[in-house]
Coordinates of N, CA and C in Angstrom, one line a residue:
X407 N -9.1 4.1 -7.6 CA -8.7 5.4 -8.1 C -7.8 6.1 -7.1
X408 N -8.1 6.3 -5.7 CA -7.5 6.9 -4.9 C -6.2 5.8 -4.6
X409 N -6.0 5.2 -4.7 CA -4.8 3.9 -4.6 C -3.9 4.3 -5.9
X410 N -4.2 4.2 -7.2 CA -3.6 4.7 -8.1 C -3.0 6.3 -8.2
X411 N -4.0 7.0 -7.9 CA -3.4 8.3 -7.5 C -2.3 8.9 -6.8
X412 N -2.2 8.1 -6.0 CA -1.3 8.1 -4.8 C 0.0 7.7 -5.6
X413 N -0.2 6.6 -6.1 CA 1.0 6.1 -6.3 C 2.1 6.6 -7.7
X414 N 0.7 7.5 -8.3 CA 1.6 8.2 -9.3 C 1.9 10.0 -8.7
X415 N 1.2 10.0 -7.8 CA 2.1 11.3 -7.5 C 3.2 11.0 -6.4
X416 N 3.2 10.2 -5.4 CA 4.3 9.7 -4.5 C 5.8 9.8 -5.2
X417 N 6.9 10.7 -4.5 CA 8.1 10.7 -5.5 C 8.5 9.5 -4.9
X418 N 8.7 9.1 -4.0 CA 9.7 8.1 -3.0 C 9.2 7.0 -2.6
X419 N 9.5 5.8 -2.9 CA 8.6 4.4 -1.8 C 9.9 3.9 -1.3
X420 N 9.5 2.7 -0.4 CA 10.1 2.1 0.0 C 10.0 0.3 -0.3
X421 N 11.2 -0.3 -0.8 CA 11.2 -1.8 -1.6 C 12.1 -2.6 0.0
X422 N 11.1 -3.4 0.3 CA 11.8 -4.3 1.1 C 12.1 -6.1 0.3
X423 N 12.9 -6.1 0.6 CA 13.4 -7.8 0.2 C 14.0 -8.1 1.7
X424 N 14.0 -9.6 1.5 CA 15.1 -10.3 2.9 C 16.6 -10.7 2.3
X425 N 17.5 -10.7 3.3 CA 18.9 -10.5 3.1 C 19.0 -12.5 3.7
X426 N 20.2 -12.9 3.6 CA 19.9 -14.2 3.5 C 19.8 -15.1 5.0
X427 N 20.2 -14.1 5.5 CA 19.9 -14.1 7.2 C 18.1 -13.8 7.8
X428 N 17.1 -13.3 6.8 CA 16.1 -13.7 6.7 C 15.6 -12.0 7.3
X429 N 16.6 -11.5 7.7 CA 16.2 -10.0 7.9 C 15.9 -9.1 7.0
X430 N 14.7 -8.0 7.6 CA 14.2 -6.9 6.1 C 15.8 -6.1 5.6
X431 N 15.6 -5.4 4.3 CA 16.3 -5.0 3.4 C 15.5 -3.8 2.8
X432 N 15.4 -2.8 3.7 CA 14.5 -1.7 2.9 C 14.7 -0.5 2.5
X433 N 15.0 -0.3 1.3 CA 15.6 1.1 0.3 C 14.5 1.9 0.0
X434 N 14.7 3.4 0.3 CA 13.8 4.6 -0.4 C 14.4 4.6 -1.8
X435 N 13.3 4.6 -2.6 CA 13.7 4.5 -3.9 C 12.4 5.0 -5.2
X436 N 13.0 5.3 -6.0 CA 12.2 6.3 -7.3 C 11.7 5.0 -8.2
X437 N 10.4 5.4 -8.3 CA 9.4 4.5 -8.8 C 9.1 4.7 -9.6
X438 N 7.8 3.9 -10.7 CA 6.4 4.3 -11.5 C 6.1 3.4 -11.6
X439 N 4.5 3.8 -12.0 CA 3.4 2.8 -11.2 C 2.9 2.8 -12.9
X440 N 2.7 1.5 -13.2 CA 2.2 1.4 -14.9 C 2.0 -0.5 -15.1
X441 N 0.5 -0.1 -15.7 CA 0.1 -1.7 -16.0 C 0.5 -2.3 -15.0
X442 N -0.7 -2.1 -13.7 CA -0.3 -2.7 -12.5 C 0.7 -3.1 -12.0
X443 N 2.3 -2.6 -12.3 CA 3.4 -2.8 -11.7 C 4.1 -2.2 -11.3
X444 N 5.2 -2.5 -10.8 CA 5.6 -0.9 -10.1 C 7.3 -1.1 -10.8
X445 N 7.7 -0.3 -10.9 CA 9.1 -0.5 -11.9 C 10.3 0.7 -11.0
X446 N 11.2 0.3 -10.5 CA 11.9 0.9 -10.2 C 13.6 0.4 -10.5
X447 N 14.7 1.7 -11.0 CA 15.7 2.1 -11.8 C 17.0 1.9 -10.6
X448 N 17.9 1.0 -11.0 CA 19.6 1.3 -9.8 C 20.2 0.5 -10.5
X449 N 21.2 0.6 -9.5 CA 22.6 0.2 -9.6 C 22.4 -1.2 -10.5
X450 N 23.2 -1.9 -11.8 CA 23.1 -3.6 -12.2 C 23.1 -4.7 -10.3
X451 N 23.9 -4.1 -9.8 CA 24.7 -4.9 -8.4 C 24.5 -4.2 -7.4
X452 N 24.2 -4.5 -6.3 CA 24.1 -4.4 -4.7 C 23.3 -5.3 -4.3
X453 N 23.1 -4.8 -3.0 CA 22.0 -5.9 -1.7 C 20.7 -6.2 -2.5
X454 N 20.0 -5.4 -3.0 CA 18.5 -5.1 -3.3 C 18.7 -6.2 -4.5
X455 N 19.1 -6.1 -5.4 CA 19.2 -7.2 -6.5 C 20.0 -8.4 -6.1
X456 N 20.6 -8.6 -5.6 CA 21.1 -9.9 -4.9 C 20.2 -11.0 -4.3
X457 N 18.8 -10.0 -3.1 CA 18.2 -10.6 -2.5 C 17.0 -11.3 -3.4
X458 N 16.5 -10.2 -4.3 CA 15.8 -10.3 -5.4 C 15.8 -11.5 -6.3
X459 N 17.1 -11.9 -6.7 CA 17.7 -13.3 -7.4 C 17.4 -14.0 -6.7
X460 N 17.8 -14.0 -5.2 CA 17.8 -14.8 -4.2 C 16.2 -15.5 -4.1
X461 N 15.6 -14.4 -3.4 CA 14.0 -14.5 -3.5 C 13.2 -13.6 -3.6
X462 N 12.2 -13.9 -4.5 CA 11.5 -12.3 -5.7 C 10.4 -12.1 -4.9
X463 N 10.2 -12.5 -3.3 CA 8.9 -11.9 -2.9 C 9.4 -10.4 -1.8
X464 N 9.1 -9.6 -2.6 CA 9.0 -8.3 -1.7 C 7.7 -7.4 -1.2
X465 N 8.1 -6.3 -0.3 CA 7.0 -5.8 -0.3 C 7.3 -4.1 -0.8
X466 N 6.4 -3.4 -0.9 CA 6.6 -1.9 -0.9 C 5.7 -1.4 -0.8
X467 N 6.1 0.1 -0.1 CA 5.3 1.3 0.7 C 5.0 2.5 -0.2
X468 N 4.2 3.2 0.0 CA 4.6 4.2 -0.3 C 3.3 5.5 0.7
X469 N 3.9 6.8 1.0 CA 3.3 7.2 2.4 C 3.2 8.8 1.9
X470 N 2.1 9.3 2.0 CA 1.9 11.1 2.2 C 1.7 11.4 3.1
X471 N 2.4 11.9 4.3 CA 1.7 12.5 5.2 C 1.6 13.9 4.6
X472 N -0.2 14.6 5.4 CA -0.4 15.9 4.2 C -0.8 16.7 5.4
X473 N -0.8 16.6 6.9 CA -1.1 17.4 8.1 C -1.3 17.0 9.0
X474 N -0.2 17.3 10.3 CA -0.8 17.4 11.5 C -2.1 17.3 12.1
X475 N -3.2 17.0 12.6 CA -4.3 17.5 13.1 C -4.5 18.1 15.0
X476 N -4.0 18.6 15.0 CA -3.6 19.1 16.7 C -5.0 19.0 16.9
X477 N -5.4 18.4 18.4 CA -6.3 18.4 19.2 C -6.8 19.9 19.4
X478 N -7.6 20.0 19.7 CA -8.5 21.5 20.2 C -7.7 21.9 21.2
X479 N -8.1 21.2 22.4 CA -7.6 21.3 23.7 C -5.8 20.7 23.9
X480 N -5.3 20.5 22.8 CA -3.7 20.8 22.2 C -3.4 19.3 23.4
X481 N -3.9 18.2 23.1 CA -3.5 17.3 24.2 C -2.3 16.5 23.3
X482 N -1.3 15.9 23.5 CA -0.5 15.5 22.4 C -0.8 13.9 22.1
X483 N -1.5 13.4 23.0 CA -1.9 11.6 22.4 C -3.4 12.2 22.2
X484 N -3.9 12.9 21.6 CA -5.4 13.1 21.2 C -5.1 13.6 19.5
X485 N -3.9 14.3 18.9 CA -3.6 14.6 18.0 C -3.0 13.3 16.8
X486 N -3.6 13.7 15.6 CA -4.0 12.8 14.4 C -2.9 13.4 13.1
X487 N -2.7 12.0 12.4 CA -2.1 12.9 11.1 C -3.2 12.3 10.1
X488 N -3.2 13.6 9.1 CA -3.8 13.4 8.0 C -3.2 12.6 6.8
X489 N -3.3 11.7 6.2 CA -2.5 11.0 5.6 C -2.9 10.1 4.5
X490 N -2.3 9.4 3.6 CA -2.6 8.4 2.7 C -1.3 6.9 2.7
X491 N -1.7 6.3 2.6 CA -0.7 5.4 2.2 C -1.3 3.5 1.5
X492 N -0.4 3.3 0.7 CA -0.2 2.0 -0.1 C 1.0 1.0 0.4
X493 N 0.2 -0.7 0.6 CA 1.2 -1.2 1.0 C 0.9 -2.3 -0.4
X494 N 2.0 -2.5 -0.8 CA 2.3 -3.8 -1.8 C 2.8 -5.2 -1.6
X495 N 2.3 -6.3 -1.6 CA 3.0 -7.4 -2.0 C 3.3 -7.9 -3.1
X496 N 4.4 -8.7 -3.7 CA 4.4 -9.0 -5.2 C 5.9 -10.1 -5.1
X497 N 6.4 -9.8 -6.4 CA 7.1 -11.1 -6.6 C 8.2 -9.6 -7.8
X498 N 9.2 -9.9 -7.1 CA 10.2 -8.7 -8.0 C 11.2 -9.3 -9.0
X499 N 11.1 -9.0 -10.1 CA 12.3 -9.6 -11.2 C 13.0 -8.5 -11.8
X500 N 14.2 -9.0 -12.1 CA 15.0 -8.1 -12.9 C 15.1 -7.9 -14.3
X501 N 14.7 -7.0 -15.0 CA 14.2 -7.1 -16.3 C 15.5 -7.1 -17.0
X502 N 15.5 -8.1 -18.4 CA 16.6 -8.2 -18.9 C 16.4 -7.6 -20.4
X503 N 15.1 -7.5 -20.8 CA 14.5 -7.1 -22.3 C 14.9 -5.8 -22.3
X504 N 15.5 -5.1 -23.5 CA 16.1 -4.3 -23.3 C 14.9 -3.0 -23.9
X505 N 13.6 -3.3 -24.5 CA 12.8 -2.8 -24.8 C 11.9 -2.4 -23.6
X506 N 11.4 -3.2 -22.8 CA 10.4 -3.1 -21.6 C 11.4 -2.1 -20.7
X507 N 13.0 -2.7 -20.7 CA 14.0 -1.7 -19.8 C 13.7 -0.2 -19.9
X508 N 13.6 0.0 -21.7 CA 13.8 1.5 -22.1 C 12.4 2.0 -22.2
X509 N 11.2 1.6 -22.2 CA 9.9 2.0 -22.1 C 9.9 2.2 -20.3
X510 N 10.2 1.5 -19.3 CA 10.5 1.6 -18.3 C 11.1 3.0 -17.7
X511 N 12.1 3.3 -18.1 CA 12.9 4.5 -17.7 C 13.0 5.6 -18.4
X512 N 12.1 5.2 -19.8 CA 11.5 6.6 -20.4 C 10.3 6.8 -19.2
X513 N 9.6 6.5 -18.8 CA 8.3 6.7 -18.1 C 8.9 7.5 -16.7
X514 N 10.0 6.4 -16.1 CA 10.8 7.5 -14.9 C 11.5 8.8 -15.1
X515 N 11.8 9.5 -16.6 CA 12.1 9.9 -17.0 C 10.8 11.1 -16.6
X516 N 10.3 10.5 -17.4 CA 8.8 11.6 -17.7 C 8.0 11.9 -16.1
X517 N 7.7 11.0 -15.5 CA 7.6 10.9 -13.9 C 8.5 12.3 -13.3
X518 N 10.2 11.6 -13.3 CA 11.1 12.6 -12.4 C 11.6 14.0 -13.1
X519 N 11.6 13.8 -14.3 CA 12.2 14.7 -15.2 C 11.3 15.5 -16.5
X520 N 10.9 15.5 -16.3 CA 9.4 15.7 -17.4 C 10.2 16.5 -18.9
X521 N 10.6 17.8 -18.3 CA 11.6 19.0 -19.2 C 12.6 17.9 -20.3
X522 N 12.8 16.5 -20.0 CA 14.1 15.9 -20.4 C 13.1 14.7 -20.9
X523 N 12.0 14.4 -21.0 CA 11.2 13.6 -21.8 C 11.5 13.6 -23.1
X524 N 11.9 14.2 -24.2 CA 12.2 14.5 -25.1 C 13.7 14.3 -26.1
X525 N 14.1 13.8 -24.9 CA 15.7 13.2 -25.1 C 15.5 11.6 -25.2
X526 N 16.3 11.4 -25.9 CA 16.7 9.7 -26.1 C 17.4 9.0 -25.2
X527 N 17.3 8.2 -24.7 CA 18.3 7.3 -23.6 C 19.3 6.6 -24.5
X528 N 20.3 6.9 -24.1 CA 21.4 5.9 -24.5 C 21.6 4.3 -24.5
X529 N 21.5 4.0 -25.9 CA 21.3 2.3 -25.1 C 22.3 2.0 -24.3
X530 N 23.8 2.4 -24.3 CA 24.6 1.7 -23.3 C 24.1 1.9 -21.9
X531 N 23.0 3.2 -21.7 CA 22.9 3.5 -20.1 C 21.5 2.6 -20.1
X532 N 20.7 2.6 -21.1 CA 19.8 1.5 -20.8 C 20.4 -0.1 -20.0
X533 N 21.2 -0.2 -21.1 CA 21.6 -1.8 -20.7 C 23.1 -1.8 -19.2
X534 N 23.3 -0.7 -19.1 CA 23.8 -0.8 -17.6 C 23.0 -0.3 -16.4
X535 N 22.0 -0.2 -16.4 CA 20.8 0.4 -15.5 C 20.0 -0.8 -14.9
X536 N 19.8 -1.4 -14.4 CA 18.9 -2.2 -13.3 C 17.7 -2.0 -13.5
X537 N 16.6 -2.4 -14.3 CA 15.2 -2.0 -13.7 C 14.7 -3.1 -12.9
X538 N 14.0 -3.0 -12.0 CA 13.0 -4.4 -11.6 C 11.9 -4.1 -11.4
X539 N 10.9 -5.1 -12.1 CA 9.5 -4.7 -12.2 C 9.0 -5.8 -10.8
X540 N 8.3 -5.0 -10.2 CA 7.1 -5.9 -8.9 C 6.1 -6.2 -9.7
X541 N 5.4 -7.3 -9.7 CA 4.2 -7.9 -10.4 C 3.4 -7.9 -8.8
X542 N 2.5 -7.4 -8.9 CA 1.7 -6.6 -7.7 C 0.5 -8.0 -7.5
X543 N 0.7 -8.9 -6.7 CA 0.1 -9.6 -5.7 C -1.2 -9.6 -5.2
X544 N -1.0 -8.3 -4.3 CA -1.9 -7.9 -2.8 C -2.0 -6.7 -2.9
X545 N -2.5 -5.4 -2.6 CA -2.2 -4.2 -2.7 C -3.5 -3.9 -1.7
X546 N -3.0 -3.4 -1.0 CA -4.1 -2.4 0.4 C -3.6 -0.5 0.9
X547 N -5.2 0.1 1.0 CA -4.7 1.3 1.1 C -5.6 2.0 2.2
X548 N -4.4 3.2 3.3 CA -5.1 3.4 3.9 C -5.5 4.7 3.6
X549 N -6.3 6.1 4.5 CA -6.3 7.5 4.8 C -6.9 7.6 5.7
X550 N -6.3 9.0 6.4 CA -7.5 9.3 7.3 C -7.3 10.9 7.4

């Protein structure tokens, strides 16, 4: 419950893939968290979907820091942050169904834009929009 929570109020995660040189590839990027997967909206073309084709195991973050906790005695390696965070493993694909696409980015819709839930998406902007869905693996969460 507290893993799920997080991840539907979180605006921002971060999607790592490897680049073909075997180095991370890691984008802040707008999410939603539905039927255990995480679905996130871009560009058809760049790095992120390139490496994705390439190879579909990524990982993703997502992090609240919600306070400071300053030490009593104000010592600065004795001071704590209060915090939440989710790390993901999974396997990332590029959705090509143009139904799952538009149930997909009506929900990011509703997520980022709530006021504008009520509007229809254009199919041409559906089928030129990128989604990729993570099929969620591994999932670990921390707080303190």
């Amino acid at each position: 419950v507290q893993i799920s929570g997080l991840l539907e109020r979180v605006q921002v995660g971060c999607l790592a893939s490897l680049n073909t040189d075997n180095t991370p590839y890691v984008t802040p990027v707008h999410y939603i968290y539905l039927d255990n997967s995480i679905y996130i909206h871009g560009l058809p073309k760049g790095q992120q979907i390139s490496n994705i084709v390439r190879d579909s195991k990524v990982g993703f973050t997502v992090y609240d820091m919600q306070d400071i906790l300053l030490d009593p005695e104000e010592k600065p390696c004795d001071t704590n942050t209060q915090y939440e965070s989710v790390i993901i493993n999974g396997t990332a694909a590029v959705i090509n169904d143009i139904e799952i696409k538009k149930a997909a980015l009506q929900k990011i819709v509703e997520k980022y834009m709530p006021h504008l839930s009520d509007r229809p998406l254009p199919d041409n902007m559906v089928k030129g929009t990128a989604v990729i869905r993570i099929m969620i693996e591994s999932i670990t969460g921390k707080y303190y």
